[in-house]
Coordinates of C-alpha atoms in Angstrom, one line a residue:
X1 CA 0.0 0.0 0.0
X2 CA 2.8 2.4 0.9
X3 CA 4.6 1.7 -2.3
X4 CA 1.5 2.4 -4.4
X5 CA 1.3 5.8 -2.7
X6 CA 5.0 6.5 -3.1
X7 CA 4.8 5.7 -6.8
X8 CA 2.3 8.5 -7.1
X9 CA 4.7 10.9 -5.4
X10 CA 3.1 10.9 -2.0
X11 CA 5.4 11.1 1.0
X12 CA 4.2 8.3 3.3
X13 CA 6.4 9.6 6.2
X14 CA 4.6 12.9 6.6
X15 CA 1.2 14.6 6.6
X16 CA -0.5 15.4 3.3
X17 CA -3.7 17.2 2.4
X18 CA -6.1 14.6 1.0
X19 CA -7.5 17.1 -1.5
X20 CA -4.1 17.8 -3.0
X21 CA -2.8 14.3 -3.6
X22 CA -3.5 11.7 -6.3
X23 CA -4.2 8.5 -4.4
X24 CA -3.6 5.1 -6.1
X25 CA -6.5 2.9 -7.2
X26 CA -7.0 -0.7 -6.1
X27 CA -5.4 -2.1 -9.2
X28 CA -2.2 -0.3 -8.5
X29 CA -1.9 -1.9 -5.1
X30 CA -2.5 -5.3 -6.7
X31 CA 0.3 -4.6 -9.2
X32 CA 2.7 -4.0 -6.4
X33 CA 1.6 -7.2 -4.7
X34 CA 2.1 -9.2 -7.9
X35 CA 5.6 -7.8 -8.3
X36 CA 6.4 -9.2 -4.8
X37 CA 4.7 -12.5 -5.7
X38 CA 7.0 -12.9 -8.6
X39 CA 9.9 -12.5 -6.2
X40 CA 8.5 -15.6 -4.3
X41 CA 7.1 -13.4 -1.4
X42 CA 4.7 -15.7 0.5
X43 CA 3.0 -12.8 2.3
X44 CA 2.2 -11.2 -1.1
X45 CA 0.9 -14.5 -2.5
X46 CA -1.4 -15.0 0.5
X47 CA -2.7 -11.5 0.3
X48 CA -3.4 -11.9 -3.4
X49 CA -5.3 -15.1 -2.7
X50 CA -7.4 -13.4 -0.1
X51 CA -8.1 -10.3 -2.2
X52 CA -8.6 -12.1 -5.5
X53 CA -12.5 -12.2 -5.3
X54 CA -12.5 -8.4 -4.9
X55 CA -10.2 -7.4 -7.8
X56 CA -11.3 -10.2 -10.2
X57 CA -14.9 -8.9 -10.0
X58 CA -13.8 -5.4 -10.9
X59 CA -15.6 -3.9 -7.9
X60 CA -13.2 -1.0 -7.5
X61 CA -12.9 1.7 -10.2
X62 CA -9.8 2.5 -12.1
X63 CA -7.9 5.7 -11.2
X64 CA -9.2 7.6 -14.2
X65 CA -12.8 6.1 -14.2
X66 CA -15.7 8.5 -14.1
X67 CA -18.4 7.7 -11.6
X68 CA -20.8 9.1 -9.1
X69 CA -19.4 10.2 -5.8
X70 CA -20.3 8.8 -2.4
X71 CA -21.8 12.2 -1.6
X72 CA -24.1 12.0 -4.6
X73 CA -25.2 8.5 -3.7
X74 CA -26.2 9.7 -0.2
X75 CA -28.3 12.4 -1.8
X76 CA -30.5 9.8 -3.4
X77 CA -32.8 7.0 -2.3
X78 CA -30.6 4.0 -3.1
X79 CA -30.9 0.3 -2.6
X80 CA -27.7 -1.7 -2.8
X81 CA -28.4 -5.4 -3.6
X82 CA -25.4 -7.6 -2.7
X83 CA -27.1 -11.0 -3.1
X84 CA -25.8 -11.5 -6.6
X85 CA -22.2 -11.4 -5.5
X86 CA -20.5 -14.9 -5.6
X87 CA -19.8 -15.5 -2.0
X88 CA -21.0 -14.6 1.5
X89 CA -17.5 -13.3 2.4
X90 CA -17.6 -10.8 -0.4
X91 CA -21.1 -9.7 0.6
X92 CA -20.0 -9.1 4.2
X93 CA -16.8 -7.4 3.1
X94 CA -18.6 -4.9 0.8
X95 CA -21.3 -4.2 3.4
X96 CA -18.5 -3.5 6.0
X97 CA -16.7 -1.2 3.6
X98 CA -19.9 0.8 2.9
X99 CA -20.6 1.1 6.7
X100 CA -17.0 2.3 7.3
X101 CA -17.2 4.9 4.5
X102 CA -20.6 6.1 5.7
X103 CA -19.4 6.5 9.3
X104 CA -16.4 8.4 8.2
X105 CA -18.5 10.6 5.9
X106 CA -20.9 11.4 8.7
X107 CA -18.2 12.1 11.3
X108 CA -16.7 14.8 9.0
X109 CA -20.1 16.3 8.1
X110 CA -22.7 18.4 9.9
X111 CA -24.5 17.3 13.0
X112 CA -28.1 18.4 12.3
X113 CA -29.6 16.5 15.3
X114 CA -32.7 15.8 13.3
X115 CA -33.6 12.8 11.1
X116 CA -32.2 13.4 7.6
X117 CA -31.3 9.8 6.5
X118 CA -32.5 6.3 7.2
X119 CA -30.1 3.4 6.8
X120 CA -31.8 0.0 6.5
X121 CA -29.8 -3.2 6.8
X122 CA -31.5 -6.5 6.0
X123 CA -29.8 -9.8 6.9
X124 CA -27.7 -7.7 9.3
X125 CA -26.1 -10.7 11.0
X126 CA -23.4 -10.5 8.2
X127 CA -22.1 -7.2 9.7
X128 CA -23.4 -7.5 13.3
X129 CA -19.9 -7.6 14.6
X130 CA -18.9 -4.3 13.0
X131 CA -17.6 -1.7 15.5
X132 CA -18.5 1.0 13.0
X133 CA -22.1 -0.2 12.9
X134 CA -22.3 -0.1 16.6
X135 CA -20.8 3.5 16.5
X136 CA -23.5 4.5 14.0
X137 CA -26.2 3.1 16.4
X138 CA -24.7 5.0 19.3
X139 CA -24.0 8.3 17.5
X140 CA -26.7 8.3 14.8
X141 CA -28.9 10.8 16.4
X142 CA -26.2 13.5 16.3
X143 CA -25.6 12.7 12.7
X144 CA -29.3 12.8 11.8
X145 CA -29.3 9.1 10.8
X146 CA -31.9 6.6 11.7
X147 CA -30.9 2.9 11.7
X148 CA -33.2 0.0 11.0
X149 CA -31.6 -3.4 11.4
X150 CA -33.4 -6.6 10.3
X151 CA -32.1 -10.1 11.1
X152 CA -33.6 -13.6 11.3
X153 CA -32.8 -14.5 14.9
X154 CA -33.0 -12.3 18.1
X155 CA -29.5 -13.5 19.2
X156 CA -27.8 -12.4 16.0
X157 CA -27.0 -8.9 17.3
X158 CA -24.4 -8.3 20.0
X159 CA -25.8 -6.9 23.2
X160 CA -24.0 -3.6 22.8
X161 CA -25.5 -3.1 19.3
X162 CA -29.0 -4.2 20.3
X163 CA -28.8 -2.0 23.4
X164 CA -28.1 1.1 21.3
X165 CA -31.4 0.7 19.3
X166 CA -34.4 2.6 20.6
X167 CA -37.0 0.2 19.3
X168 CA -37.0 -3.6 19.3
X169 CA -39.4 -5.7 17.4
X170 CA -39.6 -9.5 17.8
X171 CA -41.8 -11.7 15.6
X172 CA -42.9 -15.2 16.2
X173 CA -40.1 -17.7 16.7
X174 CA -40.7 -21.2 18.2
X175 CA -37.1 -22.3 18.5
X176 CA -36.2 -22.6 22.3
X177 CA -32.9 -20.7 22.1
X178 CA -34.4 -17.8 20.1
X179 CA -37.4 -17.6 22.5
X180 CA -35.0 -17.4 25.4
X181 CA -33.0 -14.6 23.7
X182 CA -36.3 -12.7 23.1
X183 CA -37.4 -13.1 26.7
X184 CA -34.0 -12.0 28.0
X185 CA -34.1 -8.9 25.8
X186 CA -37.6 -7.9 26.9
X187 CA -37.5 -8.5 30.6
X188 CA -33.8 -8.9 31.4
X189 CA -34.1 -12.5 32.7
X190 CA -35.1 -16.0 31.5
X191 CA -36.7 -17.2 34.6
X192 CA -39.3 -15.9 37.1
X193 CA -43.1 -15.1 36.8
X194 CA -42.7 -12.3 34.1
X195 CA -40.3 -14.4 32.0
X196 CA -42.7 -17.4 32.2
X197 CA -45.6 -15.1 31.1
X198 CA -43.6 -14.0 28.1
X199 CA -42.8 -17.6 27.2
X200 CA -46.5 -18.5 27.3
X201 CA -47.3 -15.4 25.2
X202 CA -44.7 -16.3 22.6
X203 CA -45.9 -19.9 22.4
X204 CA -49.4 -18.7 21.6
X205 CA -48.3 -16.3 18.8
X206 CA -49.8 -16.8 15.4
X207 CA -48.1 -16.0 12.1
X208 CA -47.2 -12.2 11.9
X209 CA -47.7 -11.6 15.6
X210 CA -45.0 -10.2 17.8
X211 CA -43.8 -7.9 20.5
X212 CA -42.6 -4.3 20.3
X213 CA -40.6 -2.4 23.0
X214 CA -39.6 1.2 23.1
X215 CA -40.2 4.3 25.2
X216 CA -43.8 4.5 23.9
X217 CA -44.5 0.8 24.6
X218 CA -43.1 -0.2 28.0
X219 CA -42.4 -2.7 29.2
X220 CA -43.6 -4.1 25.8
X221 CA -46.7 -4.4 23.7
X222 CA -48.0 -7.2 21.4
X223 CA -49.0 -6.4 17.8
X224 CA -50.1 -8.1 14.6
X225 CA -48.3 -7.3 11.4
X226 CA -50.3 -6.7 8.2
X227 CA -48.3 -8.3 5.4
X228 CA -47.7 -6.3 2.2
X229 CA -49.9 -8.5 0.0
X230 CA -52.9 -7.9 2.4
X231 CA -52.3 -4.2 2.3
X232 CA -52.2 -4.3 -1.5
X233 CA -55.6 -6.1 -1.5
X234 CA -57.1 -3.6 0.9
X235 CA -55.9 -0.6 -1.2
X236 CA -57.2 -2.2 -4.4
X237 CA -60.6 -2.8 -2.8
X238 CA -61.0 0.8 -1.7
X239 CA -63.1 3.2 -3.8
X240 CA -61.0 5.6 -5.9
X241 CA -61.8 8.7 -3.8
X242 CA -60.8 6.9 -0.6
X243 CA -57.7 5.6 -2.2
X244 CA -56.7 9.2 -3.2
X245 CA -57.3 10.4 0.4
X246 CA -55.2 7.5 1.7
X247 CA -52.2 8.2 -0.5
X248 CA -52.5 11.9 0.1
X249 CA -52.4 11.3 3.8
X250 CA -49.4 8.9 3.6

């Protein structure tokens, strides 16, 4: 990495203004590693093997490539679909890179202390161990960022990350370990009268039923989720004038 910067005339031993230097692209770093590999450097060979899924897919732009900036992307409503990538490791790595970039961008930006962005992470167990994601959850209010994290099992999120989220929603799950994690999150214990009452409640849940907990619903409140296909049917059955009112209100 240092050699790639030095080849672009950047002094790696001192301070430099990021706006005044020409940083190397990912391919230039790979070129340096390949030169070391040709010299039978085992460290370079191992690094190339680990990085090969990233550079072989062409995920990083060339130095002179034209493209949208990260700032421009954040100014839009964007969905990043990673499921087509060839491995779970690459999906997790790219998600982590995006989170790191976003956290750095927000730290250097304004602190509006009002909601200006919403970051939604589905299948968040892939990046649940990210310290930058935990920092976003802790500091998001100051950055004007809301964080919605979805994961399959209640125990997927570390306690520190889950504790930084203002609202917790648990849907029906009949596996014993997951029920125990839900009960612990809601009442702080897995035994006793209150815990037993929760176990019984969860056992009786039907599909789309669950529990919500936040400052408005304490200690917790049950609810029933209306799935999207039912909502679509309800909207389709409404008279046109009512439908217009509904969408105008939303």
